[in-house]
PDB file of C-alpha atoms in Angstrom:
ATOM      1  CA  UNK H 181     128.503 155.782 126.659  1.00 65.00           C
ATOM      2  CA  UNK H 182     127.413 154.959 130.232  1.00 84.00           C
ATOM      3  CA  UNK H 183     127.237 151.758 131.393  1.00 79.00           C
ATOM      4  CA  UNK H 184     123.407 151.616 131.703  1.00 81.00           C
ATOM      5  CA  UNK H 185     123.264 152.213 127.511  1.00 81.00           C
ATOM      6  CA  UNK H 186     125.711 149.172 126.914  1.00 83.00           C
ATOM      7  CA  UNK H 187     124.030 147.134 128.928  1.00 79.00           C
ATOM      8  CA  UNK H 188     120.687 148.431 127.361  1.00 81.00           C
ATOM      9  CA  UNK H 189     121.995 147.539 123.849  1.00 82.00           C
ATOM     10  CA  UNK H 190     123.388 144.207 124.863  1.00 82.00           C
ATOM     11  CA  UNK H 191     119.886 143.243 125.930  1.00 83.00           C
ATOM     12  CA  UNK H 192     118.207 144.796 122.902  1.00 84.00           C
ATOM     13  CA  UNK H 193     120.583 142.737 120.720  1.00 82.00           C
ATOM     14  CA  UNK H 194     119.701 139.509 123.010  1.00 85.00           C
ATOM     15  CA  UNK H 195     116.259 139.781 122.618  1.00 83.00           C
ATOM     16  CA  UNK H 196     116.317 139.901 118.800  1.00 81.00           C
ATOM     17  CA  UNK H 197     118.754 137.580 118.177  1.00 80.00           C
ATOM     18  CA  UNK H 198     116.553 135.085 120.528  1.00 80.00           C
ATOM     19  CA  UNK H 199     113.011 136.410 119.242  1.00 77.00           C
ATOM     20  CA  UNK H 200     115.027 135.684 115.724  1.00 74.00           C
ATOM     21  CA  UNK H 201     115.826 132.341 116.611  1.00 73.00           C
ATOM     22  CA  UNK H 202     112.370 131.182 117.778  1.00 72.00           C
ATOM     23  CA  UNK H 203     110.803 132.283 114.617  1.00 74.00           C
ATOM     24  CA  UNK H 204     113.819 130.206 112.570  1.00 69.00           C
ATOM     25  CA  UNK H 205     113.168 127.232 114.889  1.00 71.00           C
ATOM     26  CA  UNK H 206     109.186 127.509 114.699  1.00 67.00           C
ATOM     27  CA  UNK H 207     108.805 127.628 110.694  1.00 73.00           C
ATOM     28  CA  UNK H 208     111.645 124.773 110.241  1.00 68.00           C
ATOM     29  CA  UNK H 209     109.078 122.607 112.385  1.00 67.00           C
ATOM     30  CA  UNK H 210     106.418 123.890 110.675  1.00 66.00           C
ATOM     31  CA  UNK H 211     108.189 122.670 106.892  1.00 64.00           C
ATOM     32  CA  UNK H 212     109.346 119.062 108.866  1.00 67.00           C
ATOM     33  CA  UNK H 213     105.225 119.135 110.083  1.00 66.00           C
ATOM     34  CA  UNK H 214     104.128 119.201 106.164  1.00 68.00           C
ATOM     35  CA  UNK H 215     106.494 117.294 104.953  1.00 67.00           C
ATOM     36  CA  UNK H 216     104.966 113.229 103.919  1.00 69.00           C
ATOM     37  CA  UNK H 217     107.817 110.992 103.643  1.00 71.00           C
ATOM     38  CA  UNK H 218     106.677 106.797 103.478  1.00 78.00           C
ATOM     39  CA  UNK H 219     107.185 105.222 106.274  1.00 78.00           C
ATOM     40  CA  UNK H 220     108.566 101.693 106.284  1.00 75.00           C
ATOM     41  CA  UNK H 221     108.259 100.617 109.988  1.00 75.00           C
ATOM     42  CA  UNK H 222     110.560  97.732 109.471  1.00 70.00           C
ATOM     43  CA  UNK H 223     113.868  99.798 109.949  1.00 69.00           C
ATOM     44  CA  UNK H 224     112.811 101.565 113.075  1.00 66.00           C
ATOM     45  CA  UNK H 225     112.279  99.013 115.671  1.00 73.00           C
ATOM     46  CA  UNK H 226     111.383 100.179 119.154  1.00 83.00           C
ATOM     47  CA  UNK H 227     110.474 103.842 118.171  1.00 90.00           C
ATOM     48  CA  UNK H 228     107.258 105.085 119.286  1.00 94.00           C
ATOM     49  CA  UNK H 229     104.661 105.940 116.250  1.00 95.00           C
ATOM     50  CA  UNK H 230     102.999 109.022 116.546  1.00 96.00           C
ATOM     51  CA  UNK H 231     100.360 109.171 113.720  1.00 96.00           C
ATOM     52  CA  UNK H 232      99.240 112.831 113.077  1.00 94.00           C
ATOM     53  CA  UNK H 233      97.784 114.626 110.213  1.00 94.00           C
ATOM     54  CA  UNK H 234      99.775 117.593 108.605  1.00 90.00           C
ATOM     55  CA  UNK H 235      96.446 119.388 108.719  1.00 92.00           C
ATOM     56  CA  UNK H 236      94.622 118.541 111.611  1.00 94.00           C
ATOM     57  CA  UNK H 237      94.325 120.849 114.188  1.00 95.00           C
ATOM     58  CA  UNK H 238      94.822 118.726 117.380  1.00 96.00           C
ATOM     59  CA  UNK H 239      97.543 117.457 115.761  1.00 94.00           C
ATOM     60  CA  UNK H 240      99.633 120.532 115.165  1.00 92.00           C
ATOM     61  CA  UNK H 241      98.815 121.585 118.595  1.00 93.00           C
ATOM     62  CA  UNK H 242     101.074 118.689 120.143  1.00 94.00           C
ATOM     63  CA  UNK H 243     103.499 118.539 117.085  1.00 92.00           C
ATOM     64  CA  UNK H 244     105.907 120.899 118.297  1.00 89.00           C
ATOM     65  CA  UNK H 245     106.529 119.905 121.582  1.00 91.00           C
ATOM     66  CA  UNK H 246     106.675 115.874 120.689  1.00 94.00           C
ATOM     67  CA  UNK H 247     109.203 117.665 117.544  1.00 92.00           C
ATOM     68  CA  UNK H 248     111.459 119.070 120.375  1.00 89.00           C
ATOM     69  CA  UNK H 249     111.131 115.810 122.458  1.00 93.00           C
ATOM     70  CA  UNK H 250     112.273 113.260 119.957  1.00 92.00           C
ATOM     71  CA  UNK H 251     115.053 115.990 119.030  1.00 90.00           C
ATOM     72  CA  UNK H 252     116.708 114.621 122.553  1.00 92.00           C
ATOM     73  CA  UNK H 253     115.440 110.826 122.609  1.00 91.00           C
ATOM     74  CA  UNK H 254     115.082 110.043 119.353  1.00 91.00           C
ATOM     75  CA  UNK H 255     112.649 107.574 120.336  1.00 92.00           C
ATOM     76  CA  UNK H 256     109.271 108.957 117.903  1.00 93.00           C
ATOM     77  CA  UNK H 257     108.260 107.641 114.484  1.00 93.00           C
ATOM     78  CA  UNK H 258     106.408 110.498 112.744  1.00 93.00           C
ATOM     79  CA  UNK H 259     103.876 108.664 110.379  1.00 94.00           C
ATOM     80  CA  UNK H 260     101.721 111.437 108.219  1.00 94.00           C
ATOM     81  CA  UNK H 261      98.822 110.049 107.213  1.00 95.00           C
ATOM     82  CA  UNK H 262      98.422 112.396 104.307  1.00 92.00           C
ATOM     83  CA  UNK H 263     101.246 110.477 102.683  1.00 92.00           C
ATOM     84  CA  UNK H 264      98.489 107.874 100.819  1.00 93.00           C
ATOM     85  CA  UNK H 265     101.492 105.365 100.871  1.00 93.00           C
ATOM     86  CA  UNK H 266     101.700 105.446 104.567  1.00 93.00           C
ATOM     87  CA  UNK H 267      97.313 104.655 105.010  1.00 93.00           C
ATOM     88  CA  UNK H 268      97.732 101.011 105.268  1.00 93.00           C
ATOM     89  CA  UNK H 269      98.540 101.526 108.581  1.00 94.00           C
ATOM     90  CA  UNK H 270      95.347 102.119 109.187  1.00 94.00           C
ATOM     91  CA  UNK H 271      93.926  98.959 109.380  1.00 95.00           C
ATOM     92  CA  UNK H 272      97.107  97.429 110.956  1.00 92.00           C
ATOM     93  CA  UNK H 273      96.984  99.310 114.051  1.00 93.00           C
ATOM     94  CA  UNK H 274      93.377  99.649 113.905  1.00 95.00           C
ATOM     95  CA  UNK H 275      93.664 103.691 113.806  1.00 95.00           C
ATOM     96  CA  UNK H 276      90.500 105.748 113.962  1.00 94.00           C
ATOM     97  CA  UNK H 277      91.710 109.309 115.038  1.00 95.00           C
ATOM     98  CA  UNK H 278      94.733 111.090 115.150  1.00 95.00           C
ATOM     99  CA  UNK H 279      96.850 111.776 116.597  1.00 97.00           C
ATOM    100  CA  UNK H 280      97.660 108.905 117.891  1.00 97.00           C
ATOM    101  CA  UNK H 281     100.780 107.658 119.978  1.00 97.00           C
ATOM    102  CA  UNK H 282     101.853 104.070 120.273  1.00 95.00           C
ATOM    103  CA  UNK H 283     104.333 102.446 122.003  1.00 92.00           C
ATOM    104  CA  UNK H 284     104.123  98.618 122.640  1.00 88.00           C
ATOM    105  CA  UNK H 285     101.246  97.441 123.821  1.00 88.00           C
ATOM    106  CA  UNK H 286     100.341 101.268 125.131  1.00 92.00           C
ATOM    107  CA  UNK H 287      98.158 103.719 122.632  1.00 94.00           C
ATOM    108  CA  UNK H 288      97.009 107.143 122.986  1.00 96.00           C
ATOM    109  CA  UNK H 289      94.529 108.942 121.268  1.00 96.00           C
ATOM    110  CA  UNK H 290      94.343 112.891 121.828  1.00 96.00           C
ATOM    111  CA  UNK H 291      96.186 115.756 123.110  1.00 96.00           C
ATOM    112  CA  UNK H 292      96.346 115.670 126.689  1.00 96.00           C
ATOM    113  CA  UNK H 293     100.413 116.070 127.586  1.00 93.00           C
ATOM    114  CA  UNK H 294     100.910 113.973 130.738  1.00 94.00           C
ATOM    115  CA  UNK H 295      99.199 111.076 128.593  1.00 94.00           C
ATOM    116  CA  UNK H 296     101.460 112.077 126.315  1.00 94.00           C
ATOM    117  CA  UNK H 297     104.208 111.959 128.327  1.00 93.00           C
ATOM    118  CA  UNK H 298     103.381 108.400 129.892  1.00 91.00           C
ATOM    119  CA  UNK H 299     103.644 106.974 126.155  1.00 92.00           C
ATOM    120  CA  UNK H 300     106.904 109.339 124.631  1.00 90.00           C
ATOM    121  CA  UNK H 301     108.468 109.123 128.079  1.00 82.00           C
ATOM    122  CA  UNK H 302     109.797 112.261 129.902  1.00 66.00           C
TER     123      UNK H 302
END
């Protein structure tokens, strides 16, 4: 076999095993997405709260990438507010659209990334 054909192969294998991977990684944060655990806010201090919606379109087009952020800083609350136990929050932080980041005294309502970025830090 020549050396162009290995090298070929190699690639091909590459490029499935990462095409593979992406598709793994992109459903599993699809299931963590849907999932609606309660959230007691009490035992994360100093986290930011990102409220979202499991079906809200906005939503799941920032989900992913603040997903693969907190993966590193570990710094984001995910609150879904289609868990009914989680809706008192609500009125306590005075929520009327998701998603919604808040950190402090800082809140952000919408999908624009560097906003995004200014609340979740970089």
């Amino acid at each position: 076999m020549t050396l162009i054909k290995r090298v070929g192969k190699v690639l091909a294998v590459i490029v499935v095993v990462l095409a593979v991977s992406s598709f793994a990684s992109h459903q599993y944060v699809n299931h963590v997405e849907k999932q609606r655990p309660v959230v007691t806010l009490a035992k994360h201090p100093k986290k930011v709260l990102f409220f979202y919606r499991d079906d809200c379109p906005d939503c799941q087009s920032i989900f992913h990438r603040i997903y693969w952020h907190n993966a590193i800083s570990h710094n984001i609350l995910f609150i879904n507010m289609n868990q009914p136990q989680n809706r008192h929050y609500i009125q306590k932080y005075q929520l009327t659209s998701v998603p919604t980041l808040i950190r402090d005294n800082q809140r952000y309502t919408g999908t624009n990334q560097q906003k995004i970025k200014q609340i979740v830090g970089d």
